[in-house]
Structures are given as C-alpha cells and as structure tokens.
Short mmCIF file of C-alpha atoms in Angstrom, two decimals:
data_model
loop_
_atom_site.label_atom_id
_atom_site.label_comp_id
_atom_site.label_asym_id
_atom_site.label_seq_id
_atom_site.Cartn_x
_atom_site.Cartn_y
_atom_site.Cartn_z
CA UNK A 1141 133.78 109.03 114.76
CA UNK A 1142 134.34 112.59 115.94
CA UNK A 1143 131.34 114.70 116.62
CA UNK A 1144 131.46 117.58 113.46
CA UNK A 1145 129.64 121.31 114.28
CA UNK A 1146 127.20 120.39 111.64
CA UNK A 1147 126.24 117.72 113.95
CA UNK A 1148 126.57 119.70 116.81
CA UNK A 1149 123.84 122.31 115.47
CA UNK A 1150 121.74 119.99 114.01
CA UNK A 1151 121.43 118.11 117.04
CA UNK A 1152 120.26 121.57 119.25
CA UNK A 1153 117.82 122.56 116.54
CA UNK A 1154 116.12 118.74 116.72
CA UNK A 1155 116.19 119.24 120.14
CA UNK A 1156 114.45 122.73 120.31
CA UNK A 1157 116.87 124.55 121.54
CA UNK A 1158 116.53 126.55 118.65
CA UNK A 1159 112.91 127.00 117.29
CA UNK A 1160 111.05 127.31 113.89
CA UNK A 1161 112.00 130.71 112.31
CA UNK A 1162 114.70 131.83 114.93
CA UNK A 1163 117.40 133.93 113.39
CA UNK A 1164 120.58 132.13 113.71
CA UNK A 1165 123.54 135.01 114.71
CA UNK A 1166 126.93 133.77 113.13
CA UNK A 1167 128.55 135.47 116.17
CA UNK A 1168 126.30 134.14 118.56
CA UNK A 1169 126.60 130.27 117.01
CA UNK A 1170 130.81 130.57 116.91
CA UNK A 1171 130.62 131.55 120.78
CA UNK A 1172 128.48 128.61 121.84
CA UNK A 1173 130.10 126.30 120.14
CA UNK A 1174 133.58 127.67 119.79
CA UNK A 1175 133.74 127.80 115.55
CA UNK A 1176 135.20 130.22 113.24
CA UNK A 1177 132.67 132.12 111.04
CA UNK A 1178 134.35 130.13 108.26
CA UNK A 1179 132.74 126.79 110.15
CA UNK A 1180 129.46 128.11 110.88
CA UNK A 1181 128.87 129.00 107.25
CA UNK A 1182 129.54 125.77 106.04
CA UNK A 1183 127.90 124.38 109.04
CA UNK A 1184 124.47 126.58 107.97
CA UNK A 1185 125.19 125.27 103.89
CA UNK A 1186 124.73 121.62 105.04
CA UNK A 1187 121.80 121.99 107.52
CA UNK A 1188 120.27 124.25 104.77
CA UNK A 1189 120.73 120.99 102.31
CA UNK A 1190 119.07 118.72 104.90
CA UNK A 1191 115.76 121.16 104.94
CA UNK A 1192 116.45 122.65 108.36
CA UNK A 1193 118.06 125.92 107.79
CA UNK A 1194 117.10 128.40 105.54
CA UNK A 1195 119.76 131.11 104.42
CA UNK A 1196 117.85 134.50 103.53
CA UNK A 1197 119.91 136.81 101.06
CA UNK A 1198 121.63 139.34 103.33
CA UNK A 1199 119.42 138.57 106.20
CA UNK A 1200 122.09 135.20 107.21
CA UNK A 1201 119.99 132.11 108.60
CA UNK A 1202 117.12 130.85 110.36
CA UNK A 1203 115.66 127.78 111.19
CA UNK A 1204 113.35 126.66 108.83
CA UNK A 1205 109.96 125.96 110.11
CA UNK A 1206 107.71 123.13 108.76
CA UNK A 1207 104.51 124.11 108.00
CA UNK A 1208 101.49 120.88 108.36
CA UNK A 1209 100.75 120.80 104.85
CA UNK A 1210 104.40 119.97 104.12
CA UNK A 1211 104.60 117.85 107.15
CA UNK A 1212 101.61 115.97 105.41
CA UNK A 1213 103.79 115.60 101.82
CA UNK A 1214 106.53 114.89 103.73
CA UNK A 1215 104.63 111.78 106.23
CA UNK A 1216 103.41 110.71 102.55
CA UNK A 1217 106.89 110.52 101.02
CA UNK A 1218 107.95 108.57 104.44
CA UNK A 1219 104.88 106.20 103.85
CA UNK A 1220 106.09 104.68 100.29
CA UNK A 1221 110.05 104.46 102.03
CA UNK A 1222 109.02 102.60 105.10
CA UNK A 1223 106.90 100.56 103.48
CA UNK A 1224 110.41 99.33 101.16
CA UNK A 1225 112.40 99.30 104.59
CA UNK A 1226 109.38 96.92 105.79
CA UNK A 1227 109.29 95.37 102.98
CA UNK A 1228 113.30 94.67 103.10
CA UNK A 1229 113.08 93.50 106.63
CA UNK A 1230 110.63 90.95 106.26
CA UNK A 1231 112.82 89.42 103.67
CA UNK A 1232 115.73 89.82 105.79
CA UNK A 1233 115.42 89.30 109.71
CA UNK A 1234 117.06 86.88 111.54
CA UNK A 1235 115.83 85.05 114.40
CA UNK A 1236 117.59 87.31 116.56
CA UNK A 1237 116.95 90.50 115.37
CA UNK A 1238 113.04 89.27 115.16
CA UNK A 1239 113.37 89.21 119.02
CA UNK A 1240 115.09 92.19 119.32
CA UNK A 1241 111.60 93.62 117.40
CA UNK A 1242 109.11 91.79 119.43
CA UNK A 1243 111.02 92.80 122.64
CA UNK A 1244 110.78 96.45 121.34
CA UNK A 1245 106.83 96.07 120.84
CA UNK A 1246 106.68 94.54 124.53
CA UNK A 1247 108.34 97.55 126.00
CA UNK A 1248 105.68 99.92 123.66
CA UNK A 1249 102.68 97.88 125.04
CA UNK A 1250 104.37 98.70 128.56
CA UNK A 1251 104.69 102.07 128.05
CA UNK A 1252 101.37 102.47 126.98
CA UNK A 1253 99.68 100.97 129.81
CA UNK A 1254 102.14 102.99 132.19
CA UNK A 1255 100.72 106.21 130.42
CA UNK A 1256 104.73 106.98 129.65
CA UNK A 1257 104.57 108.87 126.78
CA UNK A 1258 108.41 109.85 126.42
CA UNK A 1259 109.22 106.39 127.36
CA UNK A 1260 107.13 105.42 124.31
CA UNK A 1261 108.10 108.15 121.84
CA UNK A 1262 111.55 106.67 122.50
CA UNK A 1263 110.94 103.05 121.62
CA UNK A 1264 108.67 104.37 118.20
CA UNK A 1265 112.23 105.88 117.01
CA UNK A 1266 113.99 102.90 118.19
CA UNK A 1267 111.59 100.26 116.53
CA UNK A 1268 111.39 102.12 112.86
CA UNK A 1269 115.49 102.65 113.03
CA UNK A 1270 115.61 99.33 113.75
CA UNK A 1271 113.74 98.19 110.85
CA UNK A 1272 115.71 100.16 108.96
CA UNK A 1273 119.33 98.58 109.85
CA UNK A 1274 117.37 95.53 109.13
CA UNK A 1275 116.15 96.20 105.81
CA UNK A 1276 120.17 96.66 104.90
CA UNK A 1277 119.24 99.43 102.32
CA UNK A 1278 120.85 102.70 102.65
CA UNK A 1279 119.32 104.76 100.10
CA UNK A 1280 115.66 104.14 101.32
CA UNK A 1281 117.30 104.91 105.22
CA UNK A 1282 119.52 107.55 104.17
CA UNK A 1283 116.12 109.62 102.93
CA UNK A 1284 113.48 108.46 105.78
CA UNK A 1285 116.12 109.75 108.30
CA UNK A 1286 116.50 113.58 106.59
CA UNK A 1287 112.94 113.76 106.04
CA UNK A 1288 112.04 112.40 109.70
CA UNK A 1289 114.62 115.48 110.95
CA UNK A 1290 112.93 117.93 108.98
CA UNK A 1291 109.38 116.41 111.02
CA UNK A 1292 110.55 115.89 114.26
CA UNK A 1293 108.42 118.47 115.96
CA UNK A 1294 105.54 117.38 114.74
CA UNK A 1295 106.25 114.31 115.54
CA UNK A 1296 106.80 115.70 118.99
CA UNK A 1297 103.48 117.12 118.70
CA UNK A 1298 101.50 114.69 117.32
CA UNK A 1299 102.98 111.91 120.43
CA UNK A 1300 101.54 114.10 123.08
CA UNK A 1301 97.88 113.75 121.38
CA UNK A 1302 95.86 112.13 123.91
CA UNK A 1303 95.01 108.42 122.66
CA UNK A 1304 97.77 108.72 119.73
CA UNK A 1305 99.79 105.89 121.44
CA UNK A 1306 97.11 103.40 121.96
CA UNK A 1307 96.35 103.83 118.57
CA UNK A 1308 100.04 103.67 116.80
CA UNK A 1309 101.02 100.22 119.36
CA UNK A 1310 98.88 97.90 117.38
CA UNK A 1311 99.76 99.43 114.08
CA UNK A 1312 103.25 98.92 115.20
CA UNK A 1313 103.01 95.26 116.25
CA UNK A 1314 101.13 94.84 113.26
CA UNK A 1315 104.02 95.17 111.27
CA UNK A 1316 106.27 93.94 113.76
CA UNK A 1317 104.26 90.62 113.35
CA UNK A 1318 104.79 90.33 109.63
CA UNK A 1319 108.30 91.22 109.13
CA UNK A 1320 108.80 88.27 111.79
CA UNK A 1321 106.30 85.72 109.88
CA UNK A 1322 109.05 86.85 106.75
CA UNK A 1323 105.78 88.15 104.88
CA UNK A 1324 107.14 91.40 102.95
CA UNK A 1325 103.99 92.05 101.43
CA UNK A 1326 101.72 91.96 104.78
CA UNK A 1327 104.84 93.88 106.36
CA UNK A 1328 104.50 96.56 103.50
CA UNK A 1329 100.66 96.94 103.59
CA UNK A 1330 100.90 97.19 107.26
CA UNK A 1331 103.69 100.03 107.80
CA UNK A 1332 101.92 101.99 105.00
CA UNK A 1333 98.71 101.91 106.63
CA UNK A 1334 100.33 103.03 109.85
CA UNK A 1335 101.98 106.25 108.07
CA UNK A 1336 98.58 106.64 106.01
CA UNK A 1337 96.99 107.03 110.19
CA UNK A 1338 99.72 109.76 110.73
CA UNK A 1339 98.87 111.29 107.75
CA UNK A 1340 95.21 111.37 108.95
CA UNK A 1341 96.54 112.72 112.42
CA UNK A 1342 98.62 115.16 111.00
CA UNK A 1343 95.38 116.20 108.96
CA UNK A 1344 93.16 116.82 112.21
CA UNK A 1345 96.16 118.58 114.24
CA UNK A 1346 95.66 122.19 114.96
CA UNK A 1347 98.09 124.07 113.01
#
C-alpha cells in the first residue's frame, strides 16, 4: 500500500520533527513534501481528526500539543482498551505466537540489563502491537493506536525516566505470562495494573 501525505506528515510530527504548538505553513508543508495546497488541507483535516493538528480560524494549523492532564485521561482510556486486547489475547494465542511474546519479553529483560533504553522503548511498542494483532479485534486496536499517537511524546518522556524500565519489564512479563497460561482474566488485571503505574508516572512527571 502506497505511502499517502497524511501519512507522510503524521509520521514527521510522531517523530518530532515538528513540535507541540509549531505553526504548520501550507507553503512550507507543499515544498517539503511536494503537495498541492489542495493536499495539505485535507492532509491537516485528517491529522486534525486523529487529535494531532489543530486548525485555528484564520490562523491555518499547528500541532496540537498534549498537555499531562490529558495525557493522564488519555493513559486511563488506554488502560480499560488494553486490558480487552489482553483480555482477547489470552483467549486467543497460539503456541506460536505465545513464543513470539515470551521471546519479546527476553529481549526487554536484555535490554534492561544492557541499560538500552531505545532498544527497549522499541520492543514495549512491539510487545503491546503485538498483543493487539493477537487479540484479532479492530475496534479496541483501531482506538489504542490514535490515542497512543496523540501520547507518543510522553511516552518518549516518560521511557527516559531513570528506573521506568526496570519497573514496566515485570509488569510486562506479567501479562505476557497470563495471556500464555490462556488466563484472560489474570491477563486483564495485569495489563490494567501496568497502565494504572503509567498513570501514576505520568502523575509525578514534571510538566
């Protein structure tokens, strides 16, 4: 499938490229990435649907910056989904993708003793998305994955907190564990608890 501008944008803006509150020039965006105003209007509609644009009346766009307390509502909202994707997974994993989990939670533990924070940050992403294709329900993914976007720098943030990782690994192969004893309900309790210890960090972050 053919990369769209939407995708293109979205993408620099997750990556920081662009940062919280930075006016976005039509003529500036159609240069870099060779659009039509037409395109990049459109293109600022549907990131401003997703929660990462924000189109002021005759000011254009900017990118819309997250403040904690609605990083907190948002982590909240993320807690009762994950929990269902969890939930889902536990009901639904197959031998092999229960490997594919535990091999993911091996590589965490690794990164973790290696101090390798990136390296870690990566495999967090990589073990909830895979829950998520294992939990087979769209809805529930389709919603964690805007909201996550709309998070991702304090996400960012929050990753770099000295400790955070050593404290999110067992958390994380708590869950791991019941979704591959089948147990939905243990697999539930346990991802919300981990999202409930965001919340908490989110809480005690600076601003």
């Amino acid at each position: 499938m053919s990369e769209t501008l939407t995708d293109r944008v979205r993408a620099v803006i997750l990556g920081g490229d662009f940062v919280p509150n930075q006016r976005l020039i039509e003529a500036d965006v159609c240069e870099q990435f060779g659009a039509s105003r037409a395109a990049v209007r459109e293109t600022f509609k549907e990131l401003a649907s997703e929660g990462l644009v924000e189109i002021m009346r005759n000011k254009g766009a900017r990118v819309r910056a997250i403040s904690k307390a609605e990083a907190v509502e948002i982590t909240e909202v993320r807690m009762v989904l994950e929990g269902l994707a969890a939930y889902k997974a536990a009901e639904r994993v197959t031998p092999e993708q229960a490997a594919g989990l535990r091999a993911i939670v091996a590589d965490m533990r690794a990164a973790v003793e290696a101090n390798d924070l990136d390296r870690y940050s990566e495999l967090n992403v990589a073990l909830h998305a895979g829950i998520r294709e294992i939990a087979g329900h769209r809805t529930a993914a389709a919603i964690i994955e805007r909201l996550g976007a709309q998070v991702v720098r304090h996400k960012f943030r929050l990753a770099r907190q000295p400790g955070r990782a050593a404290v999110s690994l067992p958390q994380h192969e708590l869950v791991v564990a019941a979704i591959v004893a089948r147990d939905p309900e243990a697999a539930q309790t346990s991802m919300q608890q981990h999202l409930r210890s965001v919340v908490k960090a989110l809480e005690s972050s600076p601003d």
